[in-house]
PDB file of C-alpha atoms and ligand atoms in Angstrom:
ATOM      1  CA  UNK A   1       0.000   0.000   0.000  1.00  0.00           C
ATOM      2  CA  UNK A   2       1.216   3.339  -1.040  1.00  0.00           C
ATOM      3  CA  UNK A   3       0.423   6.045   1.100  1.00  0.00           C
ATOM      4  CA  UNK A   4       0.428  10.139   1.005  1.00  0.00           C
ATOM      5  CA  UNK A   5      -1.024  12.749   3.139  1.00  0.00           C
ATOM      6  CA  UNK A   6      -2.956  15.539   2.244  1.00  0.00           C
ATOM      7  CA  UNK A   7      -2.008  18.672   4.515  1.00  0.00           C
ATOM      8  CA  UNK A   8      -5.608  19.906   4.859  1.00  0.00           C
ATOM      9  CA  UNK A   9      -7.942  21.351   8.056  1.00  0.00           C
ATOM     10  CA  UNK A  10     -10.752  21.167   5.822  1.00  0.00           C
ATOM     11  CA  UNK A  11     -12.881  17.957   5.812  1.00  0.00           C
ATOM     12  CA  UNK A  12     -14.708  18.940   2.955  1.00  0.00           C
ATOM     13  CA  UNK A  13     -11.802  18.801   0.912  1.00  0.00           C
ATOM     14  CA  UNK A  14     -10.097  15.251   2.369  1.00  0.00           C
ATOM     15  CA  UNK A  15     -13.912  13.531   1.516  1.00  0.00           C
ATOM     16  CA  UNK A  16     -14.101  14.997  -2.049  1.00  0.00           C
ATOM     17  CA  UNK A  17     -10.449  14.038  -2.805  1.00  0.00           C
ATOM     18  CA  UNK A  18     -10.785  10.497  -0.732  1.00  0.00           C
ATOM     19  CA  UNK A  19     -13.383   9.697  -3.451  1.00  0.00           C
ATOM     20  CA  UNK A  20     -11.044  10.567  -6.099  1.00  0.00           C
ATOM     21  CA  UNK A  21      -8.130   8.364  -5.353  1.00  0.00           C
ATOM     22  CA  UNK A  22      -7.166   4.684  -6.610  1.00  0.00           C
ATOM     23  CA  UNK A  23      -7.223   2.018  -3.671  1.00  0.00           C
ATOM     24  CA  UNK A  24      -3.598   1.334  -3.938  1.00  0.00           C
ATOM     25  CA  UNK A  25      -2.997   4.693  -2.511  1.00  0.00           C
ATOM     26  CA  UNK A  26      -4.090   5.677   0.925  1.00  0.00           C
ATOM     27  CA  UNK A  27      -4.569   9.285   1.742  1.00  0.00           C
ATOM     28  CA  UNK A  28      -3.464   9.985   5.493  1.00  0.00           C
ATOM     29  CA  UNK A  29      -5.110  13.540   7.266  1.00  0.00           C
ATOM     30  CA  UNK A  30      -2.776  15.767   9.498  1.00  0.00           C
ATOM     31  CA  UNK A  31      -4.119  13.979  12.819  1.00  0.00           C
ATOM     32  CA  UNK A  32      -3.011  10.248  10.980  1.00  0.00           C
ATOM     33  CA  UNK A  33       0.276  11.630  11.564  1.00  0.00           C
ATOM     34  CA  UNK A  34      -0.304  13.643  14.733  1.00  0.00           C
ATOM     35  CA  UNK A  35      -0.062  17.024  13.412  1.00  0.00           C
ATOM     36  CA  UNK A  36      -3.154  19.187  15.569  1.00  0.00           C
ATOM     37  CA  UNK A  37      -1.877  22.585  14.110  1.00  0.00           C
ATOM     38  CA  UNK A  38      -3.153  25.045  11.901  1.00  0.00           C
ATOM     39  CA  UNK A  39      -0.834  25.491   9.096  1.00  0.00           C
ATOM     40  CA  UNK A  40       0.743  28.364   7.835  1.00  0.00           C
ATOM     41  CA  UNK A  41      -1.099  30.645   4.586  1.00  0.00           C
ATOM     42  CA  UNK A  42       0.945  33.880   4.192  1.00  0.00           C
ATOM     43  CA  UNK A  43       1.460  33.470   0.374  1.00  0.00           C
ATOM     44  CA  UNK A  44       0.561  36.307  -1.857  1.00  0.00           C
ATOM     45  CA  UNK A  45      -0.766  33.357  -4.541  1.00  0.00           C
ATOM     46  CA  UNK A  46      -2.753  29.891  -4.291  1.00  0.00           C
ATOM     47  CA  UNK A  47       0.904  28.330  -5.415  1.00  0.00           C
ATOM     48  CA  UNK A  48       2.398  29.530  -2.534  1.00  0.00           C
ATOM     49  CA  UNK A  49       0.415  28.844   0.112  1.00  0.00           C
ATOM     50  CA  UNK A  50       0.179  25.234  -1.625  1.00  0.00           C
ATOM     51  CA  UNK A  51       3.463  25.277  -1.201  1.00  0.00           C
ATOM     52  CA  UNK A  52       4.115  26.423   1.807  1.00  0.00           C
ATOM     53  CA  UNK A  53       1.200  24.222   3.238  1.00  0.00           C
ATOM     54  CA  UNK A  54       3.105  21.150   2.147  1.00  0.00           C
ATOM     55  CA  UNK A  55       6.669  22.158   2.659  1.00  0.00           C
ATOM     56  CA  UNK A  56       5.597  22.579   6.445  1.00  0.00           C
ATOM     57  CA  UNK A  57       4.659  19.431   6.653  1.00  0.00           C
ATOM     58  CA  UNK A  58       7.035  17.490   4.446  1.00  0.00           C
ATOM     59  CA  UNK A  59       9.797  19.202   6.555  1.00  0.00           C
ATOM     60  CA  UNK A  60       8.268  18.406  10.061  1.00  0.00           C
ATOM     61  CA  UNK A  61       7.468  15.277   9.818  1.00  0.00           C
ATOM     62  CA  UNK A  62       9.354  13.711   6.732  1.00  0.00           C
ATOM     63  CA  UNK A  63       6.718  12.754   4.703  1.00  0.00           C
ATOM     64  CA  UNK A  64       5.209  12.524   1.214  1.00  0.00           C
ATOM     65  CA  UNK A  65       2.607  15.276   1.537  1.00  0.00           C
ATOM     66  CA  UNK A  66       0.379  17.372  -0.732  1.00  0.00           C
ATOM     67  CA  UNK A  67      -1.525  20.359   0.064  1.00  0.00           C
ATOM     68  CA  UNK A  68      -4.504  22.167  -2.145  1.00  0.00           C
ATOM     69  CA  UNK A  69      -5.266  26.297  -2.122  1.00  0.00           C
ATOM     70  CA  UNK A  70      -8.151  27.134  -3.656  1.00  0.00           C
ATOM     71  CA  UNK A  71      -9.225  30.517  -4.587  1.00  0.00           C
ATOM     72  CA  UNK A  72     -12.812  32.023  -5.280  1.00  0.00           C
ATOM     73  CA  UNK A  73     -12.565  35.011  -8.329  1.00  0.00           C
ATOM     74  CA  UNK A  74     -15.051  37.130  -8.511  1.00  0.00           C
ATOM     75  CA  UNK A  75     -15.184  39.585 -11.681  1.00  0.00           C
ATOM     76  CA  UNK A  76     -17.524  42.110  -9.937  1.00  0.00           C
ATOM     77  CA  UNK A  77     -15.176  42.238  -7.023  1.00  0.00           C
ATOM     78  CA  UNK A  78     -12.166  41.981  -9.223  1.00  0.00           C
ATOM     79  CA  UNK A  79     -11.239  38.817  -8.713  1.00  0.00           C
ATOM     80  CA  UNK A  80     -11.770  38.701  -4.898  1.00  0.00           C
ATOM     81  CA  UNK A  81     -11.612  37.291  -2.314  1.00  0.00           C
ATOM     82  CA  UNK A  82      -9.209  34.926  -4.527  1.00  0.00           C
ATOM     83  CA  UNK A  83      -6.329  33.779  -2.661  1.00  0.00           C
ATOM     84  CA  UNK A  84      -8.345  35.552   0.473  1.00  0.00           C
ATOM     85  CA  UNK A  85     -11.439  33.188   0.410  1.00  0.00           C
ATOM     86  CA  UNK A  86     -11.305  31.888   3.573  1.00  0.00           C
ATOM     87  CA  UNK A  87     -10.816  35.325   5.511  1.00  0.00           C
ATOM     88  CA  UNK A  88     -12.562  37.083   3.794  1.00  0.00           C
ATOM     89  CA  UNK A  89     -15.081  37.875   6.179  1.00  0.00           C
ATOM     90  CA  UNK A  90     -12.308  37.873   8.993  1.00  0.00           C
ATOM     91  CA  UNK A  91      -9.853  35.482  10.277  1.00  0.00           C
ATOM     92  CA  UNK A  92     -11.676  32.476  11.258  1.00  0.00           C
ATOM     93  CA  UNK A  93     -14.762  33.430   9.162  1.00  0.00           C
ATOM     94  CA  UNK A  94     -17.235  31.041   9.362  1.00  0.00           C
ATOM     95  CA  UNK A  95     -18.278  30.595   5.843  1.00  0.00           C
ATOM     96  CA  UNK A  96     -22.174  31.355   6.429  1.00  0.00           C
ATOM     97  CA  UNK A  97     -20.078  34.751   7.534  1.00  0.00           C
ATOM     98  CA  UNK A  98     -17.925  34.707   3.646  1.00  0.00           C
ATOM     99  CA  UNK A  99     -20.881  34.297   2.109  1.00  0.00           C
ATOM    100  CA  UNK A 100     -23.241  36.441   3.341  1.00  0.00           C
ATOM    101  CA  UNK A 101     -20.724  39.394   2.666  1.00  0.00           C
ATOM    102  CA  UNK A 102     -20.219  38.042  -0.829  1.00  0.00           C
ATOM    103  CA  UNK A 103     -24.105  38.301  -1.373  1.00  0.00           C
ATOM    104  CA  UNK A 104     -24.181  41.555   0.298  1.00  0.00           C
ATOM    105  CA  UNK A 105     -20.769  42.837  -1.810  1.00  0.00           C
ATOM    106  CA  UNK A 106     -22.560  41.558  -4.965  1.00  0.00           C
ATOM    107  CA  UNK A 107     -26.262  42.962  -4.241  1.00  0.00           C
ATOM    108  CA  UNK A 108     -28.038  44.728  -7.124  1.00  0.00           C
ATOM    109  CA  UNK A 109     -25.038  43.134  -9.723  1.00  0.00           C
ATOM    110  CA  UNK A 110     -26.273  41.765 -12.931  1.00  0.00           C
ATOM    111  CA  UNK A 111     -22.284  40.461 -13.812  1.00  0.00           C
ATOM    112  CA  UNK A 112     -21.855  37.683 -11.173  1.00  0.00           C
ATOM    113  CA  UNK A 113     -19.533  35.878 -13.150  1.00  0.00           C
ATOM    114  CA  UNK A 114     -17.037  33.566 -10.769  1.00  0.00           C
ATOM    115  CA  UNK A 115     -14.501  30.781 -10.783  1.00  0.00           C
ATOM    116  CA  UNK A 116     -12.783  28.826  -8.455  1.00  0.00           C
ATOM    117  CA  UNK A 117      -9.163  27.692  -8.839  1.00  0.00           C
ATOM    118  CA  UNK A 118      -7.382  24.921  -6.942  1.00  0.00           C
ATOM    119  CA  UNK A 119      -3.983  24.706  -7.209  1.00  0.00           C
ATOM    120  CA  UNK A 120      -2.584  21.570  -5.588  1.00  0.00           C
ATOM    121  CA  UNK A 121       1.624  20.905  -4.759  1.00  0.00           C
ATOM    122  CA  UNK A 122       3.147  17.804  -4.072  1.00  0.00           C
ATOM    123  CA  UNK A 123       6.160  17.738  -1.904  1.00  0.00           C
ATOM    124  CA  UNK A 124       8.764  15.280  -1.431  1.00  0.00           C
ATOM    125  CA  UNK A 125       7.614  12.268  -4.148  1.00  0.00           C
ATOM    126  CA  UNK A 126       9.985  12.096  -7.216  1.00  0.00           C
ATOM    127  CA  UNK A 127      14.054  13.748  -6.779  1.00  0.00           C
ATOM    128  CA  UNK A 128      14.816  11.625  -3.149  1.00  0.00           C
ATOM    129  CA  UNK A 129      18.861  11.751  -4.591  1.00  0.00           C
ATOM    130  CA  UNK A 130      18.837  15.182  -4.376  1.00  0.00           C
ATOM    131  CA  UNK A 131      19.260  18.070  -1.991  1.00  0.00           C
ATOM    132  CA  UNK A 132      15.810  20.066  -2.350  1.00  0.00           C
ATOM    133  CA  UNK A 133      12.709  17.962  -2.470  1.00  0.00           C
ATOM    134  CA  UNK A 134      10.781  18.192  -5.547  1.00  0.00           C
ATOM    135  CA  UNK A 135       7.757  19.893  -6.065  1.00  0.00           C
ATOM    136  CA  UNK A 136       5.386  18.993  -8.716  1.00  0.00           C
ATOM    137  CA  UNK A 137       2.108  21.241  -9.377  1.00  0.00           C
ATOM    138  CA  UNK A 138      -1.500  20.407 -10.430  1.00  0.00           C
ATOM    139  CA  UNK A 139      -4.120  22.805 -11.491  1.00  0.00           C
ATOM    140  CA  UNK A 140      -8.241  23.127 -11.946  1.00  0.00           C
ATOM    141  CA  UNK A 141     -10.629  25.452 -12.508  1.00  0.00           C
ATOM    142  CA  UNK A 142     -14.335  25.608 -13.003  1.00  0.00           C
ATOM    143  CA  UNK A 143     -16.176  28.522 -14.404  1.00  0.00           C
ATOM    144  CA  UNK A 144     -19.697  30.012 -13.115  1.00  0.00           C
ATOM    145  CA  UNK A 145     -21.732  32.551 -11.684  1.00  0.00           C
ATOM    146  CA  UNK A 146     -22.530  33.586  -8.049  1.00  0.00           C
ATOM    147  CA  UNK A 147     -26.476  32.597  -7.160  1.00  0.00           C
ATOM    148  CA  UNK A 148     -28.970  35.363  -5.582  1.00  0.00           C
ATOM    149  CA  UNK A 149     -29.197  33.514  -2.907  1.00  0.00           C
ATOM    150  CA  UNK A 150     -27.841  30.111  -1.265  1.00  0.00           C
ATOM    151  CA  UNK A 151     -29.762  26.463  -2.267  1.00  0.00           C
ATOM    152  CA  UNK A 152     -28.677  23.319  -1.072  1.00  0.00           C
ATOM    153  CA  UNK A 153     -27.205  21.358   1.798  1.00  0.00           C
ATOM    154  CA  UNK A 154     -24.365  19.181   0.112  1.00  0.00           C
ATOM    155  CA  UNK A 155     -21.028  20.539  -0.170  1.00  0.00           C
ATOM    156  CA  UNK A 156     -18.520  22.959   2.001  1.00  0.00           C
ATOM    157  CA  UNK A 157     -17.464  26.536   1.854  1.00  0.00           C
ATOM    158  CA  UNK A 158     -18.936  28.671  -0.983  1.00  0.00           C
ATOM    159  CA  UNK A 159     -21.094  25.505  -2.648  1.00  0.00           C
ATOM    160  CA  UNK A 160     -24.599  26.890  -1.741  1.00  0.00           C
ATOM    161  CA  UNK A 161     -23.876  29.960  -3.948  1.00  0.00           C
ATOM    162  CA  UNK A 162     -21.688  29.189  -6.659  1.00  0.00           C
ATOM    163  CA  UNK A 163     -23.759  27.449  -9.767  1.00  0.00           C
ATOM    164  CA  UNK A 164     -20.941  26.049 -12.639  1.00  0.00           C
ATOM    165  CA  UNK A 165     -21.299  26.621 -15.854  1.00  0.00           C
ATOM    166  CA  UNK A 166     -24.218  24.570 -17.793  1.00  0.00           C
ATOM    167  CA  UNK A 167     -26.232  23.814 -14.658  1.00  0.00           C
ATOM    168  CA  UNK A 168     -28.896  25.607 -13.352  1.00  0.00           C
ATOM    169  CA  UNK A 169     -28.006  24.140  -9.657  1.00  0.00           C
ATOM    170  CA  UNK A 170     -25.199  25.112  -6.978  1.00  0.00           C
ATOM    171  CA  UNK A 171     -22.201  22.959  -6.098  1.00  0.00           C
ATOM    172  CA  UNK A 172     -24.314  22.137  -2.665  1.00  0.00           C
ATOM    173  CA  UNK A 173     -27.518  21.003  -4.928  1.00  0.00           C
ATOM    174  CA  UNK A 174     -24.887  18.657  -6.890  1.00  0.00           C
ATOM    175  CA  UNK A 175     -24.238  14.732  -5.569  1.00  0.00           C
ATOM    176  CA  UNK A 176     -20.458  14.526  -4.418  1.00  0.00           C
ATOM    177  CA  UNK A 177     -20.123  12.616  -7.609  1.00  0.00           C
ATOM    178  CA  UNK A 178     -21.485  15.549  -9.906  1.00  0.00           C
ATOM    179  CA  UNK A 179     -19.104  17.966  -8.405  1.00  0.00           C
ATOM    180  CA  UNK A 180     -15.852  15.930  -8.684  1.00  0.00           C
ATOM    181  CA  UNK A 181     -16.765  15.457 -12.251  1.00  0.00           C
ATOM    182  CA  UNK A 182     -16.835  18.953 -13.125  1.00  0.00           C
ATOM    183  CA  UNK A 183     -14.942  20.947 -10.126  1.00  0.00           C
ATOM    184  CA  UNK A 184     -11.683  22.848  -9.840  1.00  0.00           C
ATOM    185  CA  UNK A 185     -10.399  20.276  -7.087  1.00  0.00           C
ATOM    186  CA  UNK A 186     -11.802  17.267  -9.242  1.00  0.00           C
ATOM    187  CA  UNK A 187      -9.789  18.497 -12.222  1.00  0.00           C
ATOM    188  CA  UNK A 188      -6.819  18.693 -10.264  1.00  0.00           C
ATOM    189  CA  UNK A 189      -6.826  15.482  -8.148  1.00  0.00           C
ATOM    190  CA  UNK A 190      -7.345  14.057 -11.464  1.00  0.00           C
ATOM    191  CA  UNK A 191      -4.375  15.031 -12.953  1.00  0.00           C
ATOM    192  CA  UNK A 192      -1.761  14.345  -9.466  1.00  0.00           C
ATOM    193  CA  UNK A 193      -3.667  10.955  -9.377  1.00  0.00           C
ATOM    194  CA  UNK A 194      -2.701   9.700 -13.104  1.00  0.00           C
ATOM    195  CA  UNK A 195       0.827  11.431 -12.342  1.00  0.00           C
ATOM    196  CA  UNK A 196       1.115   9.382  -8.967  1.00  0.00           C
ATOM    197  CA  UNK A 197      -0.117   5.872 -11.186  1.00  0.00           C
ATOM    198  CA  UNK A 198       2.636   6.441 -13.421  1.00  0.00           C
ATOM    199  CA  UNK A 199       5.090   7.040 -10.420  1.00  0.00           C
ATOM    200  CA  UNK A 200       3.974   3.580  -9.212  1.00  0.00           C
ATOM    201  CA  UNK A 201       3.804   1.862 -12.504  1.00  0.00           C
ATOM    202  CA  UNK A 202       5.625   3.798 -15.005  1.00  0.00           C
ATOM    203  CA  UNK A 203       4.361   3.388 -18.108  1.00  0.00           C
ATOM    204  CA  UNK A 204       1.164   1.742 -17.258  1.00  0.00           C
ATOM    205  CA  UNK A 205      -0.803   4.393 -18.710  1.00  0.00           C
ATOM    206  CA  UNK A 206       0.980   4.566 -22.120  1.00  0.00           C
ATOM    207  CA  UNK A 207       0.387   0.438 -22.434  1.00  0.00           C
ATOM    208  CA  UNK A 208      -3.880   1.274 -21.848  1.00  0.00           C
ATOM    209  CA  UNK A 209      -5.406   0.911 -25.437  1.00  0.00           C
ATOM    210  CA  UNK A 210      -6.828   3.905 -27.013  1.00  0.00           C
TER     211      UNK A 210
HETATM  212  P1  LIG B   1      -6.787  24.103   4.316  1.00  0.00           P
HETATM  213  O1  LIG B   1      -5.923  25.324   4.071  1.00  0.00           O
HETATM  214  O2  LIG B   1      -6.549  23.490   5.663  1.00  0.00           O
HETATM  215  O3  LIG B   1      -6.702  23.102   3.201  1.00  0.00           O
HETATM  216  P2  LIG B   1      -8.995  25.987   3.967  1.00  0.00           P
HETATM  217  O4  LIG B   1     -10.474  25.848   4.123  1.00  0.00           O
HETATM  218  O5  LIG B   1      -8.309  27.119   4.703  1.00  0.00           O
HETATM  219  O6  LIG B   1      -8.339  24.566   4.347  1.00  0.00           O
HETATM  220  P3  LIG B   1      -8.400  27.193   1.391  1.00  0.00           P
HETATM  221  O7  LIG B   1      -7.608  28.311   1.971  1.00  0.00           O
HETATM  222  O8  LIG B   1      -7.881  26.536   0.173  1.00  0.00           O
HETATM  223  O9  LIG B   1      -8.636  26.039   2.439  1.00  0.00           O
HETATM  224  O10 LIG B   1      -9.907  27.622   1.072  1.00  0.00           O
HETATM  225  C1  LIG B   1     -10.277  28.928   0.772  1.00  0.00           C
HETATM  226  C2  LIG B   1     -11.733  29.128   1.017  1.00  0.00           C
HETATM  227  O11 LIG B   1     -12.462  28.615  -0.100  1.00  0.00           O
HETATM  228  C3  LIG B   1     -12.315  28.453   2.250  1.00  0.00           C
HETATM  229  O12 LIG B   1     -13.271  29.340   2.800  1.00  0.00           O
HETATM  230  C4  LIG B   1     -12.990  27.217   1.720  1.00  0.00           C
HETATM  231  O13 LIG B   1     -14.114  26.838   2.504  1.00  0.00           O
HETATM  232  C5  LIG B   1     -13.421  27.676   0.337  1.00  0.00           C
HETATM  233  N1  LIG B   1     -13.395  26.554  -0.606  1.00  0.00           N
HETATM  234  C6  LIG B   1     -12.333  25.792  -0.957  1.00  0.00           C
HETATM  235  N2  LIG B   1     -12.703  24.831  -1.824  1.00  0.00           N
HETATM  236  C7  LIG B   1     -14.044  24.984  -2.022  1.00  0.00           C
HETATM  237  C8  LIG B   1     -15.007  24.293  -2.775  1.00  0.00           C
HETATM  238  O14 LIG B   1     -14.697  23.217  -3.489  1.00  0.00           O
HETATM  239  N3  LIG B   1     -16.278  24.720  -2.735  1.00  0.00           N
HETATM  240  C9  LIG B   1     -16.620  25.799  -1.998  1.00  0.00           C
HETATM  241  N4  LIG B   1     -15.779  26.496  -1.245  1.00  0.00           N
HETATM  242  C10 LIG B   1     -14.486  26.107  -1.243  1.00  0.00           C
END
C-alpha cells in the first residue's frame, strides 16, 4: 500500500479528494500523523500557500505530503476574495459569515460571473537523490456565476452559492459525484492521481489501449 497525506484542516476537501483516489494509494489527514496545528497561509498566490502548506509538513514530519489552495474570483469584485477566500469575512470566518458578505458585496449586480481555482503541490515524491525535495504542481478550474441567494445542503465553503457553468443548480444542490466530475479540485486530483499511477507503474498508462 502506497500512502500520502494531504495537509488539509478542511474535511470537505479530504472527503471529495478520498473519493477521487485509486485504492492502492491511501490518503493519510494531518491527525493520521499527529499534526493538531493550523498550518501556515501567508502566500501572496494559491501556489504559494500550496506550497508552503506542504513544505511545512514534508519538513516536520518527513513525509510525502500534498496540500490544495483554492481561490474564489469574482469579476464584480475583481477577482476577490481569490487567494483571500477563507478570511474574507475575517480570520476564522465562518463561511455562512464569507458568504453572506459576498451576497451583500454583490447585491443589485447583474455580472456575477465567478470561478474557483485549486492549485494543488506535491512535496517530497519524485528527486529523493537530491538536496531540495521536488515539487510537482496540479491545477483546476471551473467557471460560473454567483447565485442570488444560497440552495442546497451538500457541499462545504462557498457551494450553496456558486452554480458552474451549464447547470442551473449550486455545487451544494450537486451529488459529491457531480461535483468531482466537473470541479476545480476534481480536475486537479485528477491530474496528481494519473501522475502518482505512473510514479507507481511507469508506463502503465501509455500500455492502456486507445
Ligand atoms: P486548508 O488550508 O486546511 O486546506 P482551507 O479551508 O483554509 O483549508 P483554502 O484556503 O484553500 O482552504 O480555502 C479557501 C476558502 O475557499 C475556504 O473558505 C474554503 O471553505 C473555500 N473553498 C475551498 N474549496 C471549495 C469548494 O470546493 N467549494 C466551496 N468552497 C471552497
Amino acid at each position: 500500500m502506497h500512502r500520502i497525506v494531504f495537509a488539509t484542516n478542511n474535511q470537505g476537501k479530504m472527503r471529495e479528494v478520498r473519493q477521487l483516489f485509486p485504492p492502492e494509494i491511501e490518503v493519510l489527514s494531518l491527525s493520521d500523523i499527529g499534526c493538531l496545528e493550523e498550518l501556515p497561509e501567508t502566500g501572496a498566490t494559491l501556489a504559494e500557500n500550496s506550497l508552503q502548506k506542504a513544505r511545512y509538513i514534508f519538513d516536520k514530519y518527513g513525509c510525502p505530503c500534498f496540500a490544495d489552495d483554492t481561490g474564489l474570483e469574482v469579476d464584480a469584485l475583481g477577482g476577490r476574495p481569490g487567494v483571500y477566500s477563507a478570511r474574507y469575512a475575517g480570520s476564522h470566518a465562518h463561511p455562512a459569515d464569507n458568504i453572506a458578505k459576498l451576497l451583500y458585496e454583490l447585491k443589485g449586480e447583474h455580472h456575477r460571473k465567478a470561478r474557483f481555482r485549486t492549485v494543488i503541490t506535491v512535496v517530497g515524491l519524485t528527486n529523493a537523490n537530491q538536496f531540495q525535495p521536488s515539487c510537482d504542481i496540479f491545477e483546476g478550474e471551473v467557471s460560473g456565476v454567483i447565485a442570488e441567494s444560497t440552495s442546497g445542503e451538500a457541499g462545504f465553503g462557498y457551494d450553496p452559492v456558486f452554480i458552474p457553468t451549464g447547470e442551473n443548480r449550486t455545487f451544494s444542490e450537486l451529488t459529491p459525484e457531480e461535483k468531482n466530475r466537473i470541479s476545480h479540485r476534481g480536475k486537479a486530483v485528477r491530474k496528481l492521481t494519473g501522475w502518482l499511477n505512473d510514479l507507481i507503474s511507469p508506463g502503465a498508462s501509455a500500455q492502456q489501449p486507445g
